[in-house]
Coordinates of C-alpha atoms and ligand atoms in Angstrom, one line a residue:
Chain B
M1 CA -12.3 6.9 -6.7
Q2 CA -10.1 8.6 -4.1
P3 CA -6.8 9.8 -5.6
L4 CA -5.0 7.6 -3.0
R5 CA -6.3 4.5 -4.8
S6 CA -6.3 5.5 -8.4
H7 CA -3.3 3.5 -9.6
E8 CA -2.8 0.2 -11.3
S9 CA -1.8 -2.0 -8.3
Y10 CA -4.9 -0.9 -6.4
L11 CA -7.2 -1.5 -9.3
A12 CA -5.7 -5.0 -9.7
F13 CA -6.3 -5.6 -6.0
L14 CA -9.9 -4.5 -6.4
G15 CA -10.5 -6.6 -9.5
H16 CA -9.0 -9.5 -7.7
R17 CA -11.0 -9.2 -4.6
L18 CA -14.4 -8.5 -6.3
S19 CA -13.9 -11.3 -8.7
G20 CA -12.9 -13.6 -5.9
L21 CA -16.0 -12.8 -3.9
A22 CA -18.2 -13.3 -7.0
L23 CA -16.6 -16.7 -7.6
A24 CA -17.2 -17.6 -4.0
V25 CA -20.9 -16.8 -4.4
F26 CA -21.1 -18.8 -7.7
L27 CA -19.2 -21.9 -6.6
P28 CA -22.1 -23.4 -4.5
F29 CA -24.3 -23.3 -7.5
H30 CA -21.7 -25.0 -9.6
F31 CA -21.4 -27.8 -7.1
L32 CA -25.2 -28.0 -7.0
A33 CA -25.3 -28.6 -10.7
L34 CA -22.7 -31.3 -10.5
G35 CA -24.5 -32.9 -7.5
L36 CA -27.8 -32.9 -9.5
A37 CA -26.0 -34.5 -12.4
L38 CA -24.9 -37.4 -10.2
E39 CA -28.4 -37.8 -8.7
G40 CA -30.3 -38.3 -11.9
A41 CA -31.1 -37.0 -15.3
E42 CA -34.5 -35.6 -14.4
R43 CA -33.5 -33.1 -11.8
L44 CA -30.5 -32.1 -13.9
D45 CA -32.7 -31.4 -16.9
G46 CA -34.7 -29.0 -14.8
F47 CA -31.6 -27.2 -13.7
L48 CA -30.2 -27.2 -17.2
A49 CA -33.5 -25.7 -18.5
F50 CA -32.9 -22.9 -15.9
A51 CA -29.3 -22.6 -17.2
E52 CA -30.7 -21.9 -20.7
L53 CA -32.4 -18.7 -19.6
P54 CA -30.7 -15.6 -21.2
L55 CA -30.0 -13.9 -17.9
V56 CA -28.3 -17.0 -16.6
K57 CA -26.2 -17.2 -19.7
V58 CA -25.0 -13.6 -19.2
A59 CA -24.2 -14.4 -15.6
E60 CA -22.2 -17.4 -16.8
W61 CA -20.3 -15.3 -19.2
G62 CA -19.5 -12.9 -16.4
L63 CA -18.2 -15.7 -14.2
V64 CA -16.0 -17.1 -16.9
T65 CA -14.6 -13.6 -17.4
L66 CA -14.2 -13.1 -13.7
L67 CA -12.5 -16.5 -13.2
T68 CA -9.9 -15.6 -15.9
L69 CA -9.4 -12.2 -14.4
H70 CA -9.0 -13.7 -10.9
L71 CA -6.6 -16.3 -12.3
C72 CA -4.4 -13.8 -14.1
F73 CA -4.3 -11.3 -11.2
G74 CA -3.8 -14.2 -8.8
I75 CA -0.8 -15.4 -10.8
R76 CA 0.6 -11.8 -10.6
V77 CA 0.2 -11.8 -6.8
L78 CA 1.9 -15.2 -6.5
A79 CA 4.7 -13.9 -8.8
L80 CA 5.1 -10.8 -6.6
E81 CA 5.3 -13.0 -3.5
F82 CA 7.4 -15.9 -4.6
L83 CA 9.7 -14.7 -7.3
R84 CA 12.6 -12.3 -6.9
W85 CA 11.7 -8.7 -7.8
P86 CA 13.4 -7.2 -10.8
F87 CA 15.8 -4.4 -10.3
P88 CA 15.0 -1.5 -10.3
S89 CA 12.0 -2.4 -8.2
D90 CA 8.8 -3.0 -10.2
P91 CA 5.6 -4.5 -8.8
R92 CA 5.0 -6.2 -12.2
L93 CA 2.6 -3.5 -13.3
R94 CA 3.0 -4.7 -16.9
W95 CA 1.2 -7.9 -16.0
I96 CA -2.0 -6.1 -15.1
F97 CA -3.3 -5.0 -18.4
P98 CA -2.6 -8.3 -20.3
G99 CA -4.4 -10.0 -17.4
A100 CA -7.5 -7.9 -17.9
A101 CA -7.3 -8.2 -21.7
A102 CA -7.0 -12.0 -21.4
A103 CA -10.1 -12.1 -19.2
F104 CA -12.0 -10.0 -21.8
V105 CA -10.9 -12.3 -24.7
V106 CA -11.7 -15.5 -22.9
G107 CA -15.1 -14.1 -21.9
L108 CA -15.7 -13.1 -25.5
V109 CA -14.8 -16.5 -26.9
F110 CA -17.1 -18.2 -24.3
F111 CA -19.9 -15.8 -25.1
V112 CA -19.7 -16.6 -28.8
Q113 CA -19.7 -20.3 -28.0
I114 CA -22.8 -20.3 -25.9
A115 CA -24.8 -17.6 -27.8
Chain O
M1 CA -2.8 42.0 -9.1
T2 CA -1.3 39.0 -7.3
E3 CA -2.8 35.6 -7.7
T4 CA -4.1 33.9 -4.7
L5 CA -4.3 30.4 -3.5
T6 CA -7.3 29.1 -1.6
V7 CA -6.3 26.7 1.2
R8 CA -8.9 24.6 3.0
I9 CA -7.4 23.4 6.3
W10 CA -8.8 20.9 8.7
R11 CA -9.3 22.5 12.2
G12 CA -10.0 20.5 15.3
K13 CA -9.4 16.9 16.2
A14 CA -11.5 13.9 15.0
E15 CA -14.4 16.3 15.2
G16 CA -13.8 19.5 13.4
R17 CA -14.4 21.4 10.2
F18 CA -12.5 22.8 7.2
E19 CA -11.7 26.5 7.2
S20 CA -10.6 28.4 4.1
Y21 CA -7.7 30.8 3.9
E22 CA -6.4 33.0 1.0
V23 CA -2.6 33.3 0.6
P24 CA -0.6 34.8 -2.2
A25 CA 0.4 32.3 -4.9
R26 CA 4.2 32.4 -5.2
A27 CA 6.7 30.8 -7.5
N28 CA 8.5 27.8 -6.0
Q29 CA 6.1 27.6 -3.0
T30 CA 6.0 24.3 -1.1
V31 CA 2.9 23.1 0.7
L32 CA 4.8 23.6 3.9
D33 CA 5.5 27.2 2.9
V34 CA 1.8 27.8 2.5
V35 CA 0.9 26.3 5.9
T36 CA 3.6 28.4 7.5
E37 CA 2.3 31.5 5.8
V38 CA -1.2 30.8 7.0
Q39 CA 0.0 30.3 10.5
R40 CA 2.2 33.4 10.6
S41 CA -0.2 35.8 9.0
L42 CA -3.7 34.5 9.4
E43 CA -4.2 31.8 12.0
P44 CA -1.6 31.9 14.8
A45 CA -3.3 29.0 16.6
L46 CA -2.9 26.6 13.6
A47 CA -1.0 23.5 14.7
Y48 CA 1.3 21.6 12.3
R49 CA 4.6 19.9 12.5
F50 CA 7.9 20.2 10.7
A51 CA 11.6 20.3 11.5
C52 CA 14.2 20.0 8.8
R53 CA 12.3 21.5 5.8
V54 CA 14.5 19.5 3.4
G55 CA 13.0 16.0 3.4
V56 CA 15.2 14.4 6.0
C57 CA 13.3 14.3 9.3
G58 CA 10.0 13.0 8.2
S59 CA 7.9 15.1 10.5
C60 CA 5.9 17.3 8.0
A61 CA 3.7 14.7 6.4
M62 CA 0.0 15.4 5.9
T63 CA -2.8 14.7 3.6
V64 CA -2.7 17.0 0.6
N65 CA -5.7 16.9 -1.8
G66 CA -6.5 13.4 -0.6
R67 CA -3.0 11.9 -0.7
P68 CA -0.4 11.6 2.0
R69 CA 2.7 13.6 1.2
W70 CA 5.8 15.1 2.7
T71 CA 4.9 18.8 2.5
C72 CA 8.3 20.4 2.6
R73 CA 9.3 18.8 -0.7
T74 CA 5.9 19.1 -2.4
H75 CA 5.7 22.1 -4.7
V76 CA 2.2 23.6 -4.9
R77 CA 2.8 24.2 -8.6
R78 CA 3.2 20.5 -9.4
L79 CA 0.0 19.5 -7.7
G80 CA -2.1 21.1 -10.4
G81 CA -5.0 21.8 -8.0
E82 CA -6.3 24.9 -9.9
G83 CA -5.4 27.4 -7.2
T84 CA -6.8 25.4 -4.3
L85 CA -5.3 23.1 -1.7
T86 CA -7.1 20.9 0.8
L87 CA -5.0 19.9 3.8
E88 CA -5.8 17.3 6.5
P89 CA -3.8 15.4 9.0
L90 CA -2.5 11.9 8.1
R91 CA -5.2 9.3 8.2
N92 CA -5.0 6.0 10.1
L93 CA -3.6 7.8 13.1
P94 CA -5.3 9.6 16.0
H95 CA -5.6 13.3 15.4
I96 CA -4.1 15.6 18.0
K97 CA -5.1 19.0 16.6
D98 CA -5.5 20.6 13.2
L99 CA -2.8 19.1 10.9
V100 CA -1.0 17.1 13.6
S101 CA -1.5 13.3 13.9
D102 CA -0.3 11.2 16.9
L103 CA 2.5 8.9 15.6
T104 CA 2.6 6.8 18.8
P105 CA 0.9 3.8 17.3
F106 CA 3.2 4.0 14.2
F107 CA 6.4 3.8 16.4
E108 CA 4.9 1.2 18.7
K109 CA 4.3 -1.0 15.7
W110 CA 7.9 -0.4 14.6
H111 CA 9.0 -2.0 17.8
K112 CA 6.4 -4.7 17.7
A113 CA 7.8 -5.7 14.3
G114 CA 11.2 -6.2 15.9
G115 CA 12.6 -3.0 14.5
R116 CA 15.2 -2.3 17.1
F117 CA 18.7 -3.1 16.1
A118 CA 20.5 -5.5 18.5
G119 CA 24.2 -5.0 18.3
T120 CA 26.5 -7.9 18.8
A121 CA 29.8 -6.1 19.0
G122 CA 31.1 -3.6 21.5
R123 CA 33.2 -0.5 21.0
Q124 CA 36.4 -2.4 21.6
D125 CA 35.7 -4.8 18.8
P126 CA 36.9 -4.2 15.3
P127 CA 34.2 -3.1 12.9
Q128 CA 32.4 -6.0 11.5
R129 CA 33.1 -6.4 7.8
V130 CA 30.1 -6.5 5.5
D131 CA 30.4 -7.2 1.7
P132 CA 28.5 -4.3 0.1
Q133 CA 27.8 -6.5 -2.9
S134 CA 26.3 -9.5 -1.0
A135 CA 22.7 -10.1 -1.9
S136 CA 21.5 -9.6 1.7
R137 CA 23.3 -6.2 2.0
L138 CA 21.9 -5.1 -1.4
A139 CA 18.4 -6.0 -0.1
A140 CA 18.9 -4.1 3.1
S141 CA 20.4 -1.1 1.4
A142 CA 17.5 -0.8 -1.0
A143 CA 15.1 -0.4 1.9
I144 CA 17.2 1.4 4.5
E145 CA 16.6 5.1 3.8
C146 CA 13.2 5.3 5.5
I147 CA 12.6 8.7 7.2
N148 CA 9.7 7.5 9.4
C149 CA 7.3 9.9 7.8
A150 CA 4.3 7.5 8.1
V151 CA 3.2 8.4 4.6
C152 CA 3.0 4.8 3.7
Y153 CA 1.2 3.9 6.9
S154 CA -1.4 6.5 6.1
A155 CA -1.8 5.4 2.5
C156 CA -2.3 1.7 3.3
D157 CA -5.9 0.5 3.3
V158 CA -5.1 -2.7 5.2
V159 CA -3.9 -0.4 8.1
A160 CA -7.3 1.4 7.8
W161 CA -9.2 -2.0 7.9
D162 CA -7.1 -3.8 10.5
Q163 CA -6.0 -2.1 13.8
D164 CA -3.5 -4.7 14.4
Y165 CA -1.7 -4.6 11.1
L166 CA 1.9 -3.5 11.6
G167 CA 1.9 -1.6 8.4
P168 CA 4.5 -1.1 5.6
A169 CA 7.1 1.0 7.4
A170 CA 7.5 -1.4 10.3
L171 CA 7.7 -4.4 8.1
N172 CA 10.1 -2.7 5.7
R173 CA 12.3 -2.0 8.7
A174 CA 12.1 -5.6 9.8
W175 CA 13.2 -6.7 6.4
T176 CA 16.3 -4.5 6.5
L177 CA 17.3 -6.1 9.9
V178 CA 16.6 -9.6 8.7
N179 CA 19.1 -8.9 6.0
D180 CA 21.7 -7.3 8.3
A181 CA 24.5 -9.6 9.3
R182 CA 25.3 -7.4 12.3
H183 CA 21.8 -7.7 13.8
G184 CA 21.8 -10.0 16.8
A185 CA 18.1 -10.8 16.8
R186 CA 17.3 -11.8 13.2
E187 CA 15.3 -14.9 14.3
E188 CA 13.2 -12.8 16.6
T189 CA 12.6 -10.0 14.1
L190 CA 11.5 -12.6 11.6
D191 CA 9.2 -14.3 14.0
R192 CA 7.6 -11.0 14.9
A193 CA 7.2 -10.0 11.2
F194 CA 5.5 -13.4 10.6
A195 CA 3.1 -13.2 13.6
A196 CA -0.6 -12.2 13.3
G197 CA -0.9 -8.7 12.0
G198 CA 2.4 -9.1 10.2
C199 CA 3.5 -9.6 6.6
A200 CA 0.7 -12.1 5.8
S201 CA -1.9 -9.4 6.2
C202 CA -0.6 -7.4 3.2
H203 CA -2.7 -7.6 0.0
S204 CA 0.0 -6.1 -2.3
Q205 CA -2.2 -3.1 -3.0
G206 CA 0.9 -1.0 -3.4
N207 CA -0.5 2.2 -2.0
C208 CA 2.7 2.4 0.2
T209 CA 5.1 2.0 -2.7
R210 CA 3.1 4.5 -4.7
H211 CA 3.3 7.2 -2.1
C212 CA 6.7 6.7 -0.3
P213 CA 8.4 10.1 -0.8
V214 CA 11.9 8.6 -0.9
E215 CA 10.8 6.0 -3.4
L216 CA 11.3 2.9 -1.2
S217 CA 9.2 -0.2 -2.0
P218 CA 7.7 -1.5 1.2
S219 CA 5.7 -3.9 -1.0
Q220 CA 8.9 -5.5 -2.1
S221 CA 10.3 -5.8 1.4
I222 CA 7.0 -7.3 2.6
A223 CA 7.1 -9.8 -0.4
G224 CA 10.7 -10.7 0.8
L225 CA 9.3 -11.4 4.3
K226 CA 6.5 -13.5 2.8
R227 CA 9.0 -15.5 0.8
S228 CA 11.0 -16.1 3.9
T229 CA 8.0 -17.7 5.6
L230 CA 8.3 -20.6 3.0
F231 CA 11.9 -20.7 2.0
G232 CA 13.6 -19.6 5.2
P233 CA 15.3 -16.4 6.0
P234 CA 17.8 -14.8 3.5
K235 CA 21.4 -16.0 4.0
V236 CA 23.3 -13.0 5.2
G237 CA 26.7 -12.5 3.6
E238 CA 29.4 -14.0 5.7
P239 CA 31.5 -11.3 7.3
G240 CA 34.7 -10.4 5.5
Ligands
LIG1 C1 -12.4 -20.6 -8.6 C2 -12.5 -20.3 -7.4 C3 -11.8 -19.2 -6.6 C4 -12.4 -18.5 -5.6 C5 -13.8 -18.7 -5.2 C6 -11.5 -17.6 -5.1 C7 -11.7 -16.6 -4.1 C8 -10.8 -15.7 -3.6 C9 -11.1 -14.7 -2.6 C10 -12.4 -14.3 -2.1 C11 -9.9 -14.1 -2.3 C12 -9.7 -13.0 -1.3 C13 -9.3 -11.7 -2.0 C14 -8.5 -10.8 -1.1 O1 -8.3 -11.1 0.1 O2 -8.2 -9.7 -1.5 C15 -8.9 -14.7 -3.1 C16 -7.6 -14.4 -3.0 C17 -6.7 -15.0 -3.7 N1 -6.9 -15.9 -4.8 FE1 -8.6 -16.8 -5.3 N2 -10.3 -17.7 -5.8 C18 -10.5 -18.7 -6.7 C19 -9.5 -19.2 -7.6 C20 -8.2 -18.8 -7.6 C21 -7.2 -19.2 -8.6 C22 -7.5 -20.1 -9.7 C23 -6.1 -18.5 -8.2 C24 -4.7 -18.5 -8.8 C25 -4.1 -19.1 -9.7 C26 -6.3 -17.8 -7.0 C27 -5.4 -17.0 -6.4 C28 -5.6 -16.2 -5.3 C29 -4.6 -15.5 -4.6 C30 -3.1 -15.5 -4.8 C31 -5.2 -14.7 -3.6 C32 -4.6 -13.7 -2.5 C33 -4.9 -12.3 -3.0 C34 -4.6 -11.2 -2.0 O3 -3.8 -11.4 -1.1 O4 -5.2 -10.2 -2.1 N3 -7.6 -17.9 -6.7 N4 -9.5 -15.7 -3.9
LIG2 S1 1.5 -3.3 -0.3 FE1 0.8 -4.1 1.6 S2 1.6 -2.6 3.1 FE2 1.7 -1.6 1.1 S3 -0.2 -0.4 1.0 FE3 -0.5 -2.4 0.1 S4 -1.4 -3.6 1.7 FE4 -0.4 -1.9 2.7
LIG3 S1 8.8 3.6 4.0 FE1 8.7 5.6 2.9 S2 6.7 6.4 3.3 FE2 7.0 4.8 4.8 S3 7.8 5.8 6.6 FE3 9.5 5.2 5.4 S4 10.0 6.9 4.1 FE4 8.0 7.3 4.9
LIG4 S1 10.2 18.9 7.4 FE1 11.6 17.3 7.6 S2 10.9 16.0 6.0 FE2 9.6 17.7 5.8

């Protein structure tokens, strides 16, 4: 990474954007699953069988992790933009690591549940 | 034997190449000292810019080992580059020659953001009273010491991605005026800072705040502007 970008705020931005894009790609499939569930048990079963594949499970774990990451980093951005900044000025750098850690833990719990 | 410093310097405009120079490594040498030494003793045609040499005028900024910096206050020793330096002009701006960037777009955006102070009182009027402890004056004071060096503008990726983005310095300036009770065009400045290419384009990456040599926080000023889009402009302290 360019020295210009190797600092916490930029990494948080990158994590937030990449996770946001990944979620945007995932969301249509999520709605597809919900739609199939409404249409009838048979087609949903087919889709759920697909969702049992190991690779798909790993992808789901990734998405849960990314959603938590996106949520935590998103909350930091909203805090930056809507709350008064502390004095002396601090772009809430201390929120970044716990956000990443929370994503990791939530992902871990999810993985243990589905594994 | 004296130790030497290898300096790679960008020569040319947008098209160009790096050339290497060897200069003596000295104690307490700033990057600007090194460039001056190269220009005086090795490469008389080298173009670069400086004026005050003491961190006031903001004209000596360039890219040093991949980061924008003010070169007159950057000590080579503290860069830890293992005896080498790589110098380029500021990015995100047109290049004129060698280490000189054209700051015209930077200053144009300053105006586009409503950065010109509009006085409301004449010289016959008594000085307007401003409470130094009012919230608005504290906000303005925290952001006012900008030296227009364009380091933040060069550091910002959103500027690199979006030609029309006003950039951190212009928006930081707009925020000081929006908080200034004496500024006669606060509404207009706010409107301009809100318009397309304004504060809403910032993604809070913080490259600006990370690199500002006088330790301002354009990110914070821009957040203040963003807040104003929802909750209205800051109330400026009543005079007196
Ligand atoms: C679950 C579905 C979601 C999707 C598909 C999604 C997608 C995205 C994408 C693509 C971006 C653009 C990133 C950028 O411009 O840098 C973004 C930005 C953002 N998201 Fe999400 N997001 C989702 C959920 C959330 C949640 C739950 C929150 C907050 C609690 C959130 C808060 C934000 C904020 C504040 C931004 C602006 C970030 C910036 O300016 O860089 N998002 N989102
Ligand atoms: S905080 Fe905003 S203005 Fe500053 S570098 Fe990041 S995107 Fe650019
Ligand atoms: S805000 Fe800081 S980095 Fe940007 S122009 Fe002003 S002094 Fe330079
Ligand atoms: S020469 Fe004036 S700030 Fe560096």
